């Protein structure tokens, strides 16, 4: 695992788009628009797996927690441990920074979403425990049309 270099952020867009395409298999088609990694303004927010990159994890801060904004592995490189290694790297980074945990938003019933994150110690965070930034993030995702199937907030 390594931090991305500024010049390689544009190449990560294809990874995210390919990974997003898998959701069509479960009836989820994302609205047109930019990918999450296209909005990354700092390569220090993006961990990369593989050389050349096979996947990435983009992080930020929400209510004092490290927040996993996006995790994407190219379908050609799935089931090779890249996703798990990226999640563990994010958890280790959060611990090294002294963050109280890692949060994320994801689809509740998609096998490679909430059920998969549970293997790494994530659990559904009830709405009553959301902070103001997390609440605003969930509302923003709804406004973008991302709530195409039941979603949850999780924390590890």
PDB file of C-alpha atoms in Angstrom:
ATOM      1  CA  UNK A   1       0.000   0.000   0.000  1.00  0.00           C
ATOM      2  CA  UNK A   2       1.196   3.476  -0.791  1.00  0.00           C
ATOM      3  CA  UNK A   3      -0.144   6.989  -1.103  1.00  0.00           C
ATOM      4  CA  UNK A   4      -1.090   8.078  -4.592  1.00  0.00           C
ATOM      5  CA  UNK A   5       0.985  10.452  -6.617  1.00  0.00           C
ATOM      6  CA  UNK A   6      -0.766  13.504  -8.091  1.00  0.00           C
ATOM      7  CA  UNK A   7      -0.144  12.440 -11.665  1.00  0.00           C
ATOM      8  CA  UNK A   8      -1.868   9.077 -11.264  1.00  0.00           C
ATOM      9  CA  UNK A   9      -5.203  10.316  -9.872  1.00  0.00           C
ATOM     10  CA  UNK A  10      -6.764  10.619 -13.363  1.00  0.00           C
ATOM     11  CA  UNK A  11      -5.931   6.958 -14.118  1.00  0.00           C
ATOM     12  CA  UNK A  12      -7.840   5.874 -11.009  1.00  0.00           C
ATOM     13  CA  UNK A  13     -11.089   7.104 -12.586  1.00  0.00           C
ATOM     14  CA  UNK A  14     -11.174   4.022 -14.849  1.00  0.00           C
ATOM     15  CA  UNK A  15     -10.823   1.752 -11.806  1.00  0.00           C
ATOM     16  CA  UNK A  16     -13.746   3.441 -10.065  1.00  0.00           C
ATOM     17  CA  UNK A  17     -15.917   3.338 -13.177  1.00  0.00           C
ATOM     18  CA  UNK A  18     -15.184  -0.357 -13.758  1.00  0.00           C
ATOM     19  CA  UNK A  19     -15.913  -1.199 -10.120  1.00  0.00           C
ATOM     20  CA  UNK A  20     -19.138   0.832 -10.191  1.00  0.00           C
ATOM     21  CA  UNK A  21     -20.217  -1.135 -13.236  1.00  0.00           C
ATOM     22  CA  UNK A  22     -20.495  -4.275 -11.112  1.00  0.00           C
ATOM     23  CA  UNK A  23     -23.468  -2.782  -9.279  1.00  0.00           C
ATOM     24  CA  UNK A  24     -25.593  -3.223 -12.410  1.00  0.00           C
ATOM     25  CA  UNK A  25     -25.535  -6.960 -11.620  1.00  0.00           C
ATOM     26  CA  UNK A  26     -27.687  -6.222  -8.553  1.00  0.00           C
ATOM     27  CA  UNK A  27     -29.883  -3.617 -10.244  1.00  0.00           C
ATOM     28  CA  UNK A  28     -28.009  -0.507  -9.100  1.00  0.00           C
ATOM     29  CA  UNK A  29     -27.062   1.965 -11.826  1.00  0.00           C
ATOM     30  CA  UNK A  30     -25.437   5.155 -10.632  1.00  0.00           C
ATOM     31  CA  UNK A  31     -26.548   8.525 -12.007  1.00  0.00           C
ATOM     32  CA  UNK A  32     -24.311  10.315 -14.494  1.00  0.00           C
ATOM     33  CA  UNK A  33     -21.690  12.544 -12.968  1.00  0.00           C
ATOM     34  CA  UNK A  34     -18.118  12.643 -11.821  1.00  0.00           C
ATOM     35  CA  UNK A  35     -16.530   9.811  -9.908  1.00  0.00           C
ATOM     36  CA  UNK A  36     -15.443  10.259  -6.310  1.00  0.00           C
ATOM     37  CA  UNK A  37     -11.752  10.135  -7.174  1.00  0.00           C
ATOM     38  CA  UNK A  38     -12.189  12.891  -9.769  1.00  0.00           C
ATOM     39  CA  UNK A  39     -13.130  15.135  -6.862  1.00  0.00           C
ATOM     40  CA  UNK A  40      -9.959  14.277  -4.934  1.00  0.00           C
ATOM     41  CA  UNK A  41      -7.920  17.423  -4.531  1.00  0.00           C
ATOM     42  CA  UNK A  42      -5.064  15.848  -2.590  1.00  0.00           C
ATOM     43  CA  UNK A  43      -3.237  12.613  -3.478  1.00  0.00           C
ATOM     44  CA  UNK A  44      -2.469  12.251   0.242  1.00  0.00           C
ATOM     45  CA  UNK A  45      -6.156  11.276   0.648  1.00  0.00           C
ATOM     46  CA  UNK A  46      -5.801   8.274  -1.673  1.00  0.00           C
ATOM     47  CA  UNK A  47      -4.173   4.944  -0.839  1.00  0.00           C
ATOM     48  CA  UNK A  48      -3.292   2.781  -3.831  1.00  0.00           C
ATOM     49  CA  UNK A  49      -2.917  -0.990  -4.110  1.00  0.00           C
ATOM     50  CA  UNK A  50      -0.838  -2.528  -6.853  1.00  0.00           C
ATOM     51  CA  UNK A  51       1.659  -1.335  -9.412  1.00  0.00           C
ATOM     52  CA  UNK A  52       0.169  -0.264 -11.730  1.00  0.00           C
ATOM     53  CA  UNK A  53      -2.814   0.514  -9.501  1.00  0.00           C
ATOM     54  CA  UNK A  54      -5.405  -2.244  -9.168  1.00  0.00           C
ATOM     55  CA  UNK A  55      -7.512  -0.390  -6.610  1.00  0.00           C
ATOM     56  CA  UNK A  56      -7.654   2.549  -4.252  1.00  0.00           C
ATOM     57  CA  UNK A  57      -9.181   3.860  -1.054  1.00  0.00           C
ATOM     58  CA  UNK A  58     -10.011   7.558  -0.750  1.00  0.00           C
ATOM     59  CA  UNK A  59     -10.332   8.981   2.749  1.00  0.00           C
ATOM     60  CA  UNK A  60     -11.349  12.176   4.475  1.00  0.00           C
ATOM     61  CA  UNK A  61     -12.473  13.355   7.898  1.00  0.00           C
ATOM     62  CA  UNK A  62     -16.062  13.374   9.184  1.00  0.00           C
ATOM     63  CA  UNK A  63     -16.952  14.317  12.769  1.00  0.00           C
ATOM     64  CA  UNK A  64     -13.395  13.598  13.945  1.00  0.00           C
ATOM     65  CA  UNK A  65     -13.289  10.118  12.383  1.00  0.00           C
ATOM     66  CA  UNK A  66     -11.367   9.030   9.334  1.00  0.00           C
ATOM     67  CA  UNK A  67     -14.063   8.493   6.697  1.00  0.00           C
ATOM     68  CA  UNK A  68     -13.695   6.002   3.876  1.00  0.00           C
ATOM     69  CA  UNK A  69     -15.112   8.042   1.018  1.00  0.00           C
ATOM     70  CA  UNK A  70     -14.529   5.414  -1.650  1.00  0.00           C
ATOM     71  CA  UNK A  71     -13.043   1.965  -2.047  1.00  0.00           C
ATOM     72  CA  UNK A  72     -12.681   0.617  -5.580  1.00  0.00           C
ATOM     73  CA  UNK A  73     -10.856  -2.358  -7.037  1.00  0.00           C
ATOM     74  CA  UNK A  74     -10.856  -2.999 -10.775  1.00  0.00           C
ATOM     75  CA  UNK A  75     -12.908  -6.145 -11.530  1.00  0.00           C
ATOM     76  CA  UNK A  76      -9.882  -7.699 -13.264  1.00  0.00           C
ATOM     77  CA  UNK A  77      -8.052  -7.587  -9.918  1.00  0.00           C
ATOM     78  CA  UNK A  78     -10.827  -8.588  -7.511  1.00  0.00           C
ATOM     79  CA  UNK A  79     -10.500 -11.564  -5.158  1.00  0.00           C
ATOM     80  CA  UNK A  80      -6.757 -11.018  -4.904  1.00  0.00           C
ATOM     81  CA  UNK A  81      -6.769  -9.324  -1.493  1.00  0.00           C
ATOM     82  CA  UNK A  82      -6.479  -5.729  -2.692  1.00  0.00           C
ATOM     83  CA  UNK A  83      -9.755  -4.556  -1.126  1.00  0.00           C
ATOM     84  CA  UNK A  84      -9.021  -6.114   2.238  1.00  0.00           C
ATOM     85  CA  UNK A  85      -5.491  -4.744   2.235  1.00  0.00           C
ATOM     86  CA  UNK A  86      -6.833  -1.271   1.490  1.00  0.00           C
ATOM     87  CA  UNK A  87      -9.389  -1.454   4.321  1.00  0.00           C
ATOM     88  CA  UNK A  88      -6.736  -2.661   6.765  1.00  0.00           C
ATOM     89  CA  UNK A  89      -4.427   0.166   5.630  1.00  0.00           C
ATOM     90  CA  UNK A  90      -7.185   2.734   6.258  1.00  0.00           C
ATOM     91  CA  UNK A  91      -7.872   1.260   9.712  1.00  0.00           C
ATOM     92  CA  UNK A  92      -4.139   1.281  10.532  1.00  0.00           C
ATOM     93  CA  UNK A  93      -3.793   4.866   9.288  1.00  0.00           C
ATOM     94  CA  UNK A  94      -6.724   5.982  11.454  1.00  0.00           C
ATOM     95  CA  UNK A  95      -5.198   4.264  14.492  1.00  0.00           C
ATOM     96  CA  UNK A  96      -1.806   5.866  13.832  1.00  0.00           C
ATOM     97  CA  UNK A  97      -3.477   9.280  13.713  1.00  0.00           C
ATOM     98  CA  UNK A  98      -5.332   8.610  16.961  1.00  0.00           C
ATOM     99  CA  UNK A  99      -8.748   8.798  15.285  1.00  0.00           C
ATOM    100  CA  UNK A 100     -11.518   7.177  17.337  1.00  0.00           C
ATOM    101  CA  UNK A 101     -12.586   5.100  14.342  1.00  0.00           C
ATOM    102  CA  UNK A 102     -13.399   4.901  10.655  1.00  0.00           C
ATOM    103  CA  UNK A 103     -16.828   5.608   9.193  1.00  0.00           C
ATOM    104  CA  UNK A 104     -18.308   4.872   5.785  1.00  0.00           C
ATOM    105  CA  UNK A 105     -21.616   4.780   3.949  1.00  0.00           C
ATOM    106  CA  UNK A 106     -22.532   1.765   1.858  1.00  0.00           C
ATOM    107  CA  UNK A 107     -25.314  -0.399   0.499  1.00  0.00           C
ATOM    108  CA  UNK A 108     -26.865  -2.571   3.201  1.00  0.00           C
ATOM    109  CA  UNK A 109     -27.684  -5.650   1.142  1.00  0.00           C
ATOM    110  CA  UNK A 110     -25.005  -5.775  -1.561  1.00  0.00           C
ATOM    111  CA  UNK A 111     -22.715  -8.707  -0.642  1.00  0.00           C
ATOM    112  CA  UNK A 112     -19.490  -6.805  -1.346  1.00  0.00           C
ATOM    113  CA  UNK A 113     -20.668  -3.796   0.662  1.00  0.00           C
ATOM    114  CA  UNK A 114     -22.031  -3.862   4.253  1.00  0.00           C
ATOM    115  CA  UNK A 115     -21.709  -7.647   4.752  1.00  0.00           C
ATOM    116  CA  UNK A 116     -18.127  -7.503   3.485  1.00  0.00           C
ATOM    117  CA  UNK A 117     -17.148  -4.554   5.713  1.00  0.00           C
ATOM    118  CA  UNK A 118     -18.465  -6.426   8.764  1.00  0.00           C
ATOM    119  CA  UNK A 119     -15.525  -8.826   8.352  1.00  0.00           C
ATOM    120  CA  UNK A 120     -13.211  -5.919   9.161  1.00  0.00           C
ATOM    121  CA  UNK A 121     -15.020  -4.894  12.342  1.00  0.00           C
ATOM    122  CA  UNK A 122     -17.477  -2.396  10.889  1.00  0.00           C
ATOM    123  CA  UNK A 123     -20.966  -2.308  12.362  1.00  0.00           C
ATOM    124  CA  UNK A 124     -24.055  -0.318  11.424  1.00  0.00           C
ATOM    125  CA  UNK A 125     -24.078   3.024  13.216  1.00  0.00           C
ATOM    126  CA  UNK A 126     -27.612   4.019  14.250  1.00  0.00           C
ATOM    127  CA  UNK A 127     -28.797   7.410  13.056  1.00  0.00           C
ATOM    128  CA  UNK A 128     -29.001   8.674  16.634  1.00  0.00           C
ATOM    129  CA  UNK A 129     -25.201   8.315  16.840  1.00  0.00           C
ATOM    130  CA  UNK A 130     -24.446  10.283  13.677  1.00  0.00           C
ATOM    131  CA  UNK A 131     -22.645  13.587  14.089  1.00  0.00           C
ATOM    132  CA  UNK A 132     -23.636  16.705  12.148  1.00  0.00           C
ATOM    133  CA  UNK A 133     -21.047  16.217   9.394  1.00  0.00           C
ATOM    134  CA  UNK A 134     -22.067  12.590   8.875  1.00  0.00           C
ATOM    135  CA  UNK A 135     -25.725  13.580   8.760  1.00  0.00           C
ATOM    136  CA  UNK A 136     -24.915  16.235   6.134  1.00  0.00           C
ATOM    137  CA  UNK A 137     -22.880  13.712   4.117  1.00  0.00           C
ATOM    138  CA  UNK A 138     -25.773  11.221   4.044  1.00  0.00           C
ATOM    139  CA  UNK A 139     -28.151  13.980   2.969  1.00  0.00           C
ATOM    140  CA  UNK A 140     -25.722  15.044   0.232  1.00  0.00           C
ATOM    141  CA  UNK A 141     -25.536  11.453  -1.060  1.00  0.00           C
ATOM    142  CA  UNK A 142     -29.336  11.380  -1.186  1.00  0.00           C
ATOM    143  CA  UNK A 143     -29.394  14.655  -3.134  1.00  0.00           C
ATOM    144  CA  UNK A 144     -26.912  13.174  -5.624  1.00  0.00           C
ATOM    145  CA  UNK A 145     -29.277  10.251  -6.173  1.00  0.00           C
ATOM    146  CA  UNK A 146     -27.004   7.611  -4.639  1.00  0.00           C
ATOM    147  CA  UNK A 147     -29.684   6.059  -2.444  1.00  0.00           C
ATOM    148  CA  UNK A 148     -30.622   3.551  -5.143  1.00  0.00           C
ATOM    149  CA  UNK A 149     -31.021   0.710  -2.638  1.00  0.00           C
ATOM    150  CA  UNK A 150     -31.067   0.637   1.187  1.00  0.00           C
ATOM    151  CA  UNK A 151     -27.922   2.258   2.558  1.00  0.00           C
ATOM    152  CA  UNK A 152     -26.303   2.255   5.970  1.00  0.00           C
ATOM    153  CA  UNK A 153     -23.652   4.153   7.859  1.00  0.00           C
ATOM    154  CA  UNK A 154     -21.005   1.939   9.413  1.00  0.00           C
ATOM    155  CA  UNK A 155     -18.169   2.515  11.875  1.00  0.00           C
ATOM    156  CA  UNK A 156     -15.180   0.467  12.942  1.00  0.00           C
TER     157      UNK A 156
END
